């Protein structure tokens, strides 16, 4: 049997799984988004924008803000791991910061729901320490809770990539800048970060796409309006069986994610060139 045919037979099961479980549902959803009462049209998209424009803008705003904060957090963690002068603190940080990566989003939602509620652990701790009174306690189970959940869960992933890239930066340039009197913050901002922007961008783009698809966190922390598009999609299907609008919302999410995925592909092609 020819090697090419043998190779094709070996990968055929995997290709069949991808085609049946991913590509075919994607095509059916895209087609279904343009079907209105057995006719072709844009009615589902018109209805989606009429009902959920605020949620679309809310989703873009929440994910963009979270992506920005994740980038700052990853730079701070990677910078301290690279420039930190206290070996014990560096070791503890290196051991601790990766933990959220191994916790599923649904568990993150439950943890933060318990922590950020009006009668949750955060407010109770502040009250017990005398930092606030019970009447001043407020709930963070809104857009702030979603941002905290996304940043807490995704920062370690980006920090892992960025810290690895920072570790490969030439130490001679860093030591020369320090010997000339540059502060560590300036070394980080002007020497290290410019050399790892490609890796940082890739990590942030992957996090952006991941956050756009998370359902459990918006449902558990902020189910009221406005909310994330994923919660709207689940609501249209579960409450109304309206697959047309759900497919349209899914396609809108796909376009938003694809816009940043295009940047990822541009960076990958540039690195290979």
PDB file of C-alpha atoms in Angstrom:
ATOM      1  CA  UNK A   1       0.000   0.000   0.000  1.00  0.00           C
ATOM      2  CA  UNK A   2       1.391   3.458  -0.921  1.00  0.00           C
ATOM      3  CA  UNK A   3       2.632   5.546   2.011  1.00  0.00           C
ATOM      4  CA  UNK A   4       0.387   8.479   1.114  1.00  0.00           C
ATOM      5  CA  UNK A   5      -2.717   6.268   1.123  1.00  0.00           C
ATOM      6  CA  UNK A   6      -1.648   4.680   4.425  1.00  0.00           C
ATOM      7  CA  UNK A   7      -1.158   8.104   5.985  1.00  0.00           C
ATOM      8  CA  UNK A   8      -4.559   9.224   4.749  1.00  0.00           C
ATOM      9  CA  UNK A   9      -6.203   6.162   6.288  1.00  0.00           C
ATOM     10  CA  UNK A  10      -4.483   6.838   9.620  1.00  0.00           C
ATOM     11  CA  UNK A  11      -5.742  10.420   9.855  1.00  0.00           C
ATOM     12  CA  UNK A  12      -9.165   9.654   8.371  1.00  0.00           C
ATOM     13  CA  UNK A  13     -10.880   8.897  11.748  1.00  0.00           C
ATOM     14  CA  UNK A  14      -9.640  12.175  13.219  1.00  0.00           C
ATOM     15  CA  UNK A  15     -10.738  14.097  10.122  1.00  0.00           C
ATOM     16  CA  UNK A  16     -14.159  12.442  10.269  1.00  0.00           C
ATOM     17  CA  UNK A  17     -14.610  13.471  13.920  1.00  0.00           C
ATOM     18  CA  UNK A  18     -13.639  17.078  13.136  1.00  0.00           C
ATOM     19  CA  UNK A  19     -15.924  17.169  10.105  1.00  0.00           C
ATOM     20  CA  UNK A  20     -18.951  15.654  11.885  1.00  0.00           C
ATOM     21  CA  UNK A  21     -18.653  17.318  15.289  1.00  0.00           C
ATOM     22  CA  UNK A  22     -17.205  20.729  14.404  1.00  0.00           C
ATOM     23  CA  UNK A  23     -17.360  21.681  10.722  1.00  0.00           C
ATOM     24  CA  UNK A  24     -20.843  20.290   9.963  1.00  0.00           C
ATOM     25  CA  UNK A  25     -22.516  21.951  13.024  1.00  0.00           C
ATOM     26  CA  UNK A  26     -20.739  25.206  12.169  1.00  0.00           C
ATOM     27  CA  UNK A  27     -22.033  25.120   8.586  1.00  0.00           C
ATOM     28  CA  UNK A  28     -25.553  24.195   9.742  1.00  0.00           C
ATOM     29  CA  UNK A  29     -25.550  27.058  12.270  1.00  0.00           C
ATOM     30  CA  UNK A  30     -24.342  29.531   9.653  1.00  0.00           C
ATOM     31  CA  UNK A  31     -27.013  28.372   7.208  1.00  0.00           C
ATOM     32  CA  UNK A  32     -29.693  28.398   9.920  1.00  0.00           C
ATOM     33  CA  UNK A  33     -28.891  32.007  10.780  1.00  0.00           C
ATOM     34  CA  UNK A  34     -30.153  33.055   7.332  1.00  0.00           C
ATOM     35  CA  UNK A  35     -33.367  30.941   7.381  1.00  0.00           C
ATOM     36  CA  UNK A  36     -36.564  32.713   8.473  1.00  0.00           C
ATOM     37  CA  UNK A  37     -39.795  30.723   8.169  1.00  0.00           C
ATOM     38  CA  UNK A  38     -38.326  28.444   5.478  1.00  0.00           C
ATOM     39  CA  UNK A  39     -37.124  31.437   3.481  1.00  0.00           C
ATOM     40  CA  UNK A  40     -33.755  33.083   3.096  1.00  0.00           C
ATOM     41  CA  UNK A  41     -33.307  36.473   4.731  1.00  0.00           C
ATOM     42  CA  UNK A  42     -31.626  38.648   7.329  1.00  0.00           C
ATOM     43  CA  UNK A  43     -34.568  38.656   9.733  1.00  0.00           C
ATOM     44  CA  UNK A  44     -32.667  36.786  12.446  1.00  0.00           C
ATOM     45  CA  UNK A  45     -29.850  39.321  12.374  1.00  0.00           C
ATOM     46  CA  UNK A  46     -32.297  42.257  12.437  1.00  0.00           C
ATOM     47  CA  UNK A  47     -34.026  40.696  15.447  1.00  0.00           C
ATOM     48  CA  UNK A  48     -30.684  39.997  17.109  1.00  0.00           C
ATOM     49  CA  UNK A  49     -29.529  43.595  16.820  1.00  0.00           C
ATOM     50  CA  UNK A  50     -32.954  44.928  17.893  1.00  0.00           C
ATOM     51  CA  UNK A  51     -33.055  42.768  21.026  1.00  0.00           C
ATOM     52  CA  UNK A  52     -29.412  42.294  21.929  1.00  0.00           C
ATOM     53  CA  UNK A  53     -27.384  45.258  20.654  1.00  0.00           C
ATOM     54  CA  UNK A  54     -26.616  46.305  24.240  1.00  0.00           C
ATOM     55  CA  UNK A  55     -25.492  42.769  25.032  1.00  0.00           C
ATOM     56  CA  UNK A  56     -23.235  42.708  21.950  1.00  0.00           C
ATOM     57  CA  UNK A  57     -21.589  45.973  23.024  1.00  0.00           C
ATOM     58  CA  UNK A  58     -21.483  44.723  26.630  1.00  0.00           C
ATOM     59  CA  UNK A  59     -19.719  41.524  25.547  1.00  0.00           C
ATOM     60  CA  UNK A  60     -17.141  43.398  23.469  1.00  0.00           C
ATOM     61  CA  UNK A  61     -16.537  45.883  26.295  1.00  0.00           C
ATOM     62  CA  UNK A  62     -16.199  43.227  29.006  1.00  0.00           C
ATOM     63  CA  UNK A  63     -13.863  41.035  26.978  1.00  0.00           C
ATOM     64  CA  UNK A  64     -11.765  43.999  25.789  1.00  0.00           C
ATOM     65  CA  UNK A  65     -11.380  45.373  29.334  1.00  0.00           C
ATOM     66  CA  UNK A  66     -10.531  41.895  30.638  1.00  0.00           C
ATOM     67  CA  UNK A  67      -7.968  41.435  27.860  1.00  0.00           C
ATOM     68  CA  UNK A  68      -6.292  44.735  28.775  1.00  0.00           C
ATOM     69  CA  UNK A  69      -6.122  43.829  32.470  1.00  0.00           C
ATOM     70  CA  UNK A  70      -4.863  40.328  31.653  1.00  0.00           C
ATOM     71  CA  UNK A  71      -2.062  41.865  29.600  1.00  0.00           C
ATOM     72  CA  UNK A  72      -1.029  44.191  32.435  1.00  0.00           C
ATOM     73  CA  UNK A  73      -1.181  41.347  34.966  1.00  0.00           C
ATOM     74  CA  UNK A  74       0.848  39.017  32.757  1.00  0.00           C
ATOM     75  CA  UNK A  75       3.526  41.674  32.228  1.00  0.00           C
ATOM     76  CA  UNK A  76       3.694  42.315  35.978  1.00  0.00           C
ATOM     77  CA  UNK A  77       4.034  38.611  36.815  1.00  0.00           C
ATOM     78  CA  UNK A  78       6.520  37.902  34.040  1.00  0.00           C
ATOM     79  CA  UNK A  79       8.492  41.023  34.902  1.00  0.00           C
ATOM     80  CA  UNK A  80       8.820  40.084  38.561  1.00  0.00           C
ATOM     81  CA  UNK A  81       9.823  36.520  37.680  1.00  0.00           C
ATOM     82  CA  UNK A  82      12.515  37.952  35.395  1.00  0.00           C
ATOM     83  CA  UNK A  83      13.752  40.903  37.455  1.00  0.00           C
ATOM     84  CA  UNK A  84      12.707  39.976  40.999  1.00  0.00           C
ATOM     85  CA  UNK A  85      15.540  40.317  43.514  1.00  0.00           C
ATOM     86  CA  UNK A  86      13.979  38.229  46.311  1.00  0.00           C
ATOM     87  CA  UNK A  87      14.484  34.515  45.491  1.00  0.00           C
ATOM     88  CA  UNK A  88      11.858  33.287  47.982  1.00  0.00           C
ATOM     89  CA  UNK A  89       9.192  35.685  46.653  1.00  0.00           C
ATOM     90  CA  UNK A  90      10.010  34.678  43.063  1.00  0.00           C
ATOM     91  CA  UNK A  91       9.728  30.982  43.969  1.00  0.00           C
ATOM     92  CA  UNK A  92       6.394  31.479  45.750  1.00  0.00           C
ATOM     93  CA  UNK A  93       4.993  33.539  42.864  1.00  0.00           C
ATOM     94  CA  UNK A  94       6.187  30.972  40.295  1.00  0.00           C
ATOM     95  CA  UNK A  95       4.430  28.238  42.304  1.00  0.00           C
ATOM     96  CA  UNK A  96       1.197  30.144  42.912  1.00  0.00           C
ATOM     97  CA  UNK A  97       0.344  32.038  39.738  1.00  0.00           C
ATOM     98  CA  UNK A  98      -0.362  28.953  37.585  1.00  0.00           C
ATOM     99  CA  UNK A  99      -3.066  27.457  39.826  1.00  0.00           C
ATOM    100  CA  UNK A 100      -6.107  29.138  38.218  1.00  0.00           C
ATOM    101  CA  UNK A 101      -5.228  27.493  34.878  1.00  0.00           C
ATOM    102  CA  UNK A 102      -6.275  24.110  36.266  1.00  0.00           C
ATOM    103  CA  UNK A 103      -9.664  25.306  37.556  1.00  0.00           C
ATOM    104  CA  UNK A 104     -12.628  25.066  35.120  1.00  0.00           C
ATOM    105  CA  UNK A 105     -14.631  28.214  34.352  1.00  0.00           C
ATOM    106  CA  UNK A 106     -17.753  26.788  36.018  1.00  0.00           C
ATOM    107  CA  UNK A 107     -15.833  26.325  39.277  1.00  0.00           C
ATOM    108  CA  UNK A 108     -14.408  29.849  38.937  1.00  0.00           C
ATOM    109  CA  UNK A 109     -17.959  31.168  38.607  1.00  0.00           C
ATOM    110  CA  UNK A 110     -19.099  29.337  41.733  1.00  0.00           C
ATOM    111  CA  UNK A 111     -16.030  30.428  43.735  1.00  0.00           C
ATOM    112  CA  UNK A 112     -16.436  34.093  42.824  1.00  0.00           C
ATOM    113  CA  UNK A 113     -20.210  33.976  43.344  1.00  0.00           C
ATOM    114  CA  UNK A 114     -19.534  32.911  46.923  1.00  0.00           C
ATOM    115  CA  UNK A 115     -16.716  35.419  47.329  1.00  0.00           C
ATOM    116  CA  UNK A 116     -18.232  38.543  45.693  1.00  0.00           C
ATOM    117  CA  UNK A 117     -21.854  38.342  46.868  1.00  0.00           C
ATOM    118  CA  UNK A 118     -23.227  41.004  49.225  1.00  0.00           C
ATOM    119  CA  UNK A 119     -23.031  38.522  52.087  1.00  0.00           C
ATOM    120  CA  UNK A 120     -20.004  36.802  50.618  1.00  0.00           C
ATOM    121  CA  UNK A 121     -16.562  36.158  51.989  1.00  0.00           C
ATOM    122  CA  UNK A 122     -15.055  39.441  50.721  1.00  0.00           C
ATOM    123  CA  UNK A 123     -17.566  41.697  52.471  1.00  0.00           C
ATOM    124  CA  UNK A 124     -17.713  39.540  55.610  1.00  0.00           C
ATOM    125  CA  UNK A 125     -13.928  39.656  55.927  1.00  0.00           C
ATOM    126  CA  UNK A 126     -13.880  43.452  55.498  1.00  0.00           C
ATOM    127  CA  UNK A 127     -16.663  43.823  58.084  1.00  0.00           C
ATOM    128  CA  UNK A 128     -14.913  41.539  60.589  1.00  0.00           C
ATOM    129  CA  UNK A 129     -11.718  43.575  60.208  1.00  0.00           C
ATOM    130  CA  UNK A 130     -13.603  46.825  60.825  1.00  0.00           C
ATOM    131  CA  UNK A 131     -12.883  48.170  57.346  1.00  0.00           C
ATOM    132  CA  UNK A 132     -16.584  48.692  56.569  1.00  0.00           C
ATOM    133  CA  UNK A 133     -20.026  48.382  58.125  1.00  0.00           C
ATOM    134  CA  UNK A 134     -22.664  45.825  57.032  1.00  0.00           C
ATOM    135  CA  UNK A 135     -24.800  48.594  55.506  1.00  0.00           C
ATOM    136  CA  UNK A 136     -21.903  49.568  53.210  1.00  0.00           C
ATOM    137  CA  UNK A 137     -21.589  46.055  51.794  1.00  0.00           C
ATOM    138  CA  UNK A 138     -22.266  45.869  48.050  1.00  0.00           C
ATOM    139  CA  UNK A 139     -22.517  42.969  45.645  1.00  0.00           C
ATOM    140  CA  UNK A 140     -19.964  42.591  42.872  1.00  0.00           C
ATOM    141  CA  UNK A 141     -22.124  40.068  41.024  1.00  0.00           C
ATOM    142  CA  UNK A 142     -22.395  42.227  37.894  1.00  0.00           C
ATOM    143  CA  UNK A 143     -19.986  43.234  35.126  1.00  0.00           C
ATOM    144  CA  UNK A 144     -17.246  43.671  37.719  1.00  0.00           C
ATOM    145  CA  UNK A 145     -17.586  40.044  38.784  1.00  0.00           C
ATOM    146  CA  UNK A 146     -17.313  38.833  35.185  1.00  0.00           C
ATOM    147  CA  UNK A 147     -14.166  40.904  34.635  1.00  0.00           C
ATOM    148  CA  UNK A 148     -12.623  39.616  37.876  1.00  0.00           C
ATOM    149  CA  UNK A 149     -13.430  36.015  36.892  1.00  0.00           C
ATOM    150  CA  UNK A 150     -11.965  36.363  33.404  1.00  0.00           C
ATOM    151  CA  UNK A 151      -8.822  38.155  34.599  1.00  0.00           C
ATOM    152  CA  UNK A 152      -8.241  35.692  37.452  1.00  0.00           C
ATOM    153  CA  UNK A 153      -8.676  32.672  35.175  1.00  0.00           C
ATOM    154  CA  UNK A 154      -6.794  33.832  32.066  1.00  0.00           C
ATOM    155  CA  UNK A 155      -3.902  35.896  33.463  1.00  0.00           C
ATOM    156  CA  UNK A 156      -1.835  32.811  34.424  1.00  0.00           C
ATOM    157  CA  UNK A 157      -2.140  31.414  30.891  1.00  0.00           C
ATOM    158  CA  UNK A 158      -0.792  34.608  29.309  1.00  0.00           C
ATOM    159  CA  UNK A 159       1.751  35.078  32.104  1.00  0.00           C
ATOM    160  CA  UNK A 160       3.123  31.576  31.442  1.00  0.00           C
ATOM    161  CA  UNK A 161       3.738  32.451  27.780  1.00  0.00           C
ATOM    162  CA  UNK A 162       5.117  35.913  28.549  1.00  0.00           C
ATOM    163  CA  UNK A 163       7.379  34.712  31.386  1.00  0.00           C
ATOM    164  CA  UNK A 164       8.864  32.070  29.085  1.00  0.00           C
ATOM    165  CA  UNK A 165       9.527  34.691  26.409  1.00  0.00           C
ATOM    166  CA  UNK A 166      11.037  37.077  28.961  1.00  0.00           C
ATOM    167  CA  UNK A 167      13.336  34.316  30.239  1.00  0.00           C
ATOM    168  CA  UNK A 168      14.824  33.991  26.745  1.00  0.00           C
ATOM    169  CA  UNK A 169      15.646  37.718  26.473  1.00  0.00           C
ATOM    170  CA  UNK A 170      19.374  38.455  26.419  1.00  0.00           C
ATOM    171  CA  UNK A 171      20.428  39.163  30.024  1.00  0.00           C
ATOM    172  CA  UNK A 172      23.453  41.221  29.000  1.00  0.00           C
ATOM    173  CA  UNK A 173      21.273  44.089  27.759  1.00  0.00           C
ATOM    174  CA  UNK A 174      19.238  44.010  30.979  1.00  0.00           C
ATOM    175  CA  UNK A 175      22.323  43.991  33.208  1.00  0.00           C
ATOM    176  CA  UNK A 176      23.901  46.822  31.192  1.00  0.00           C
ATOM    177  CA  UNK A 177      20.786  48.965  31.621  1.00  0.00           C
ATOM    178  CA  UNK A 178      20.686  48.261  35.369  1.00  0.00           C
ATOM    179  CA  UNK A 179      24.399  49.094  35.717  1.00  0.00           C
ATOM    180  CA  UNK A 180      23.765  52.418  33.954  1.00  0.00           C
ATOM    181  CA  UNK A 181      21.173  53.300  36.579  1.00  0.00           C
ATOM    182  CA  UNK A 182      17.899  52.373  34.863  1.00  0.00           C
ATOM    183  CA  UNK A 183      15.135  51.369  37.248  1.00  0.00           C
ATOM    184  CA  UNK A 184      13.643  47.884  36.952  1.00  0.00           C
ATOM    185  CA  UNK A 185      10.315  49.354  35.876  1.00  0.00           C
ATOM    186  CA  UNK A 186      12.031  51.216  33.042  1.00  0.00           C
ATOM    187  CA  UNK A 187      13.995  48.109  32.057  1.00  0.00           C
ATOM    188  CA  UNK A 188      10.746  46.156  31.951  1.00  0.00           C
ATOM    189  CA  UNK A 189       8.850  48.778  29.930  1.00  0.00           C
ATOM    190  CA  UNK A 190      11.582  49.836  27.503  1.00  0.00           C
ATOM    191  CA  UNK A 191      13.765  46.738  27.051  1.00  0.00           C
ATOM    192  CA  UNK A 192      11.910  43.537  27.946  1.00  0.00           C
ATOM    193  CA  UNK A 193       8.286  44.161  26.945  1.00  0.00           C
ATOM    194  CA  UNK A 194       9.138  45.373  23.387  1.00  0.00           C
ATOM    195  CA  UNK A 195      10.953  42.057  22.802  1.00  0.00           C
ATOM    196  CA  UNK A 196       7.998  39.896  23.882  1.00  0.00           C
ATOM    197  CA  UNK A 197       5.127  41.806  22.267  1.00  0.00           C
ATOM    198  CA  UNK A 198       4.544  39.020  19.726  1.00  0.00           C
ATOM    199  CA  UNK A 199       4.124  36.374  22.420  1.00  0.00           C
ATOM    200  CA  UNK A 200       2.017  38.737  24.531  1.00  0.00           C
ATOM    201  CA  UNK A 201      -0.272  39.475  21.578  1.00  0.00           C
ATOM    202  CA  UNK A 202      -0.757  35.775  20.822  1.00  0.00           C
ATOM    203  CA  UNK A 203      -1.655  35.031  24.450  1.00  0.00           C
ATOM    204  CA  UNK A 204      -4.116  37.914  24.623  1.00  0.00           C
ATOM    205  CA  UNK A 205      -5.776  36.964  21.329  1.00  0.00           C
ATOM    206  CA  UNK A 206      -6.245  33.360  22.476  1.00  0.00           C
ATOM    207  CA  UNK A 207      -7.677  34.647  25.770  1.00  0.00           C
ATOM    208  CA  UNK A 208     -10.046  37.009  23.910  1.00  0.00           C
ATOM    209  CA  UNK A 209     -11.434  34.124  21.847  1.00  0.00           C
ATOM    210  CA  UNK A 210     -11.719  31.909  24.936  1.00  0.00           C
ATOM    211  CA  UNK A 211     -13.612  34.542  26.934  1.00  0.00           C
ATOM    212  CA  UNK A 212     -16.043  35.185  24.079  1.00  0.00           C
ATOM    213  CA  UNK A 213     -17.152  31.542  24.325  1.00  0.00           C
ATOM    214  CA  UNK A 214     -17.568  31.207  28.107  1.00  0.00           C
ATOM    215  CA  UNK A 215     -21.158  30.517  29.205  1.00  0.00           C
ATOM    216  CA  UNK A 216     -20.916  29.454  32.837  1.00  0.00           C
ATOM    217  CA  UNK A 217     -19.409  32.664  34.271  1.00  0.00           C
ATOM    218  CA  UNK A 218     -22.050  35.090  32.857  1.00  0.00           C
ATOM    219  CA  UNK A 219     -24.873  32.753  33.899  1.00  0.00           C
ATOM    220  CA  UNK A 220     -23.577  32.351  37.455  1.00  0.00           C
ATOM    221  CA  UNK A 221     -22.382  35.917  38.107  1.00  0.00           C
ATOM    222  CA  UNK A 222     -24.490  38.256  35.970  1.00  0.00           C
ATOM    223  CA  UNK A 223     -27.584  36.720  34.353  1.00  0.00           C
ATOM    224  CA  UNK A 224     -29.519  40.018  34.247  1.00  0.00           C
ATOM    225  CA  UNK A 225     -29.454  42.455  31.319  1.00  0.00           C
ATOM    226  CA  UNK A 226     -27.056  43.431  29.887  1.00  0.00           C
ATOM    227  CA  UNK A 227     -25.210  40.143  29.836  1.00  0.00           C
ATOM    228  CA  UNK A 228     -22.854  38.203  27.567  1.00  0.00           C
ATOM    229  CA  UNK A 229     -23.886  36.850  24.174  1.00  0.00           C
ATOM    230  CA  UNK A 230     -23.356  33.265  25.277  1.00  0.00           C
ATOM    231  CA  UNK A 231     -26.081  33.671  27.920  1.00  0.00           C
ATOM    232  CA  UNK A 232     -28.417  35.154  25.273  1.00  0.00           C
ATOM    233  CA  UNK A 233     -27.803  32.204  22.948  1.00  0.00           C
ATOM    234  CA  UNK A 234     -28.611  29.723  25.715  1.00  0.00           C
ATOM    235  CA  UNK A 235     -31.738  31.729  26.620  1.00  0.00           C
ATOM    236  CA  UNK A 236     -33.093  31.817  23.034  1.00  0.00           C
ATOM    237  CA  UNK A 237     -32.688  28.044  22.707  1.00  0.00           C
ATOM    238  CA  UNK A 238     -33.873  26.982  26.164  1.00  0.00           C
ATOM    239  CA  UNK A 239     -36.748  29.463  26.604  1.00  0.00           C
ATOM    240  CA  UNK A 240     -38.106  29.847  23.055  1.00  0.00           C
ATOM    241  CA  UNK A 241     -36.500  27.119  20.959  1.00  0.00           C
ATOM    242  CA  UNK A 242     -35.529  29.983  18.642  1.00  0.00           C
ATOM    243  CA  UNK A 243     -32.552  28.484  16.843  1.00  0.00           C
ATOM    244  CA  UNK A 244     -32.639  31.135  14.100  1.00  0.00           C
ATOM    245  CA  UNK A 245     -31.788  34.069  16.402  1.00  0.00           C
ATOM    246  CA  UNK A 246     -29.443  31.846  18.426  1.00  0.00           C
ATOM    247  CA  UNK A 247     -27.576  30.951  15.240  1.00  0.00           C
ATOM    248  CA  UNK A 248     -27.412  34.628  14.255  1.00  0.00           C
ATOM    249  CA  UNK A 249     -25.989  35.551  17.671  1.00  0.00           C
ATOM    250  CA  UNK A 250     -23.500  32.700  17.370  1.00  0.00           C
ATOM    251  CA  UNK A 251     -22.419  33.947  13.945  1.00  0.00           C
ATOM    252  CA  UNK A 252     -21.987  37.484  15.325  1.00  0.00           C
ATOM    253  CA  UNK A 253     -19.783  36.043  18.105  1.00  0.00           C
ATOM    254  CA  UNK A 254     -17.821  34.122  15.502  1.00  0.00           C
ATOM    255  CA  UNK A 255     -17.201  37.301  13.493  1.00  0.00           C
ATOM    256  CA  UNK A 256     -16.005  39.134  16.635  1.00  0.00           C
ATOM    257  CA  UNK A 257     -13.651  36.276  17.513  1.00  0.00           C
ATOM    258  CA  UNK A 258     -12.487  35.912  13.917  1.00  0.00           C
ATOM    259  CA  UNK A 259     -11.522  39.589  13.806  1.00  0.00           C
ATOM    260  CA  UNK A 260      -8.863  39.022  16.478  1.00  0.00           C
ATOM    261  CA  UNK A 261      -8.002  35.546  15.117  1.00  0.00           C
ATOM    262  CA  UNK A 262      -7.052  37.305  11.878  1.00  0.00           C
ATOM    263  CA  UNK A 263      -4.479  39.314  13.866  1.00  0.00           C
ATOM    264  CA  UNK A 264      -3.169  36.027  15.323  1.00  0.00           C
ATOM    265  CA  UNK A 265      -2.718  34.587  11.840  1.00  0.00           C
ATOM    266  CA  UNK A 266      -0.933  37.747  10.680  1.00  0.00           C
ATOM    267  CA  UNK A 267       1.495  37.495  13.631  1.00  0.00           C
ATOM    268  CA  UNK A 268       2.106  33.777  12.970  1.00  0.00           C
ATOM    269  CA  UNK A 269       2.824  34.369   9.279  1.00  0.00           C
ATOM    270  CA  UNK A 270       5.126  37.272  10.128  1.00  0.00           C
ATOM    271  CA  UNK A 271       7.116  35.127  12.596  1.00  0.00           C
ATOM    272  CA  UNK A 272       7.514  32.332  10.032  1.00  0.00           C
ATOM    273  CA  UNK A 273       8.612  34.726   7.274  1.00  0.00           C
TER     274      UNK A 273
END
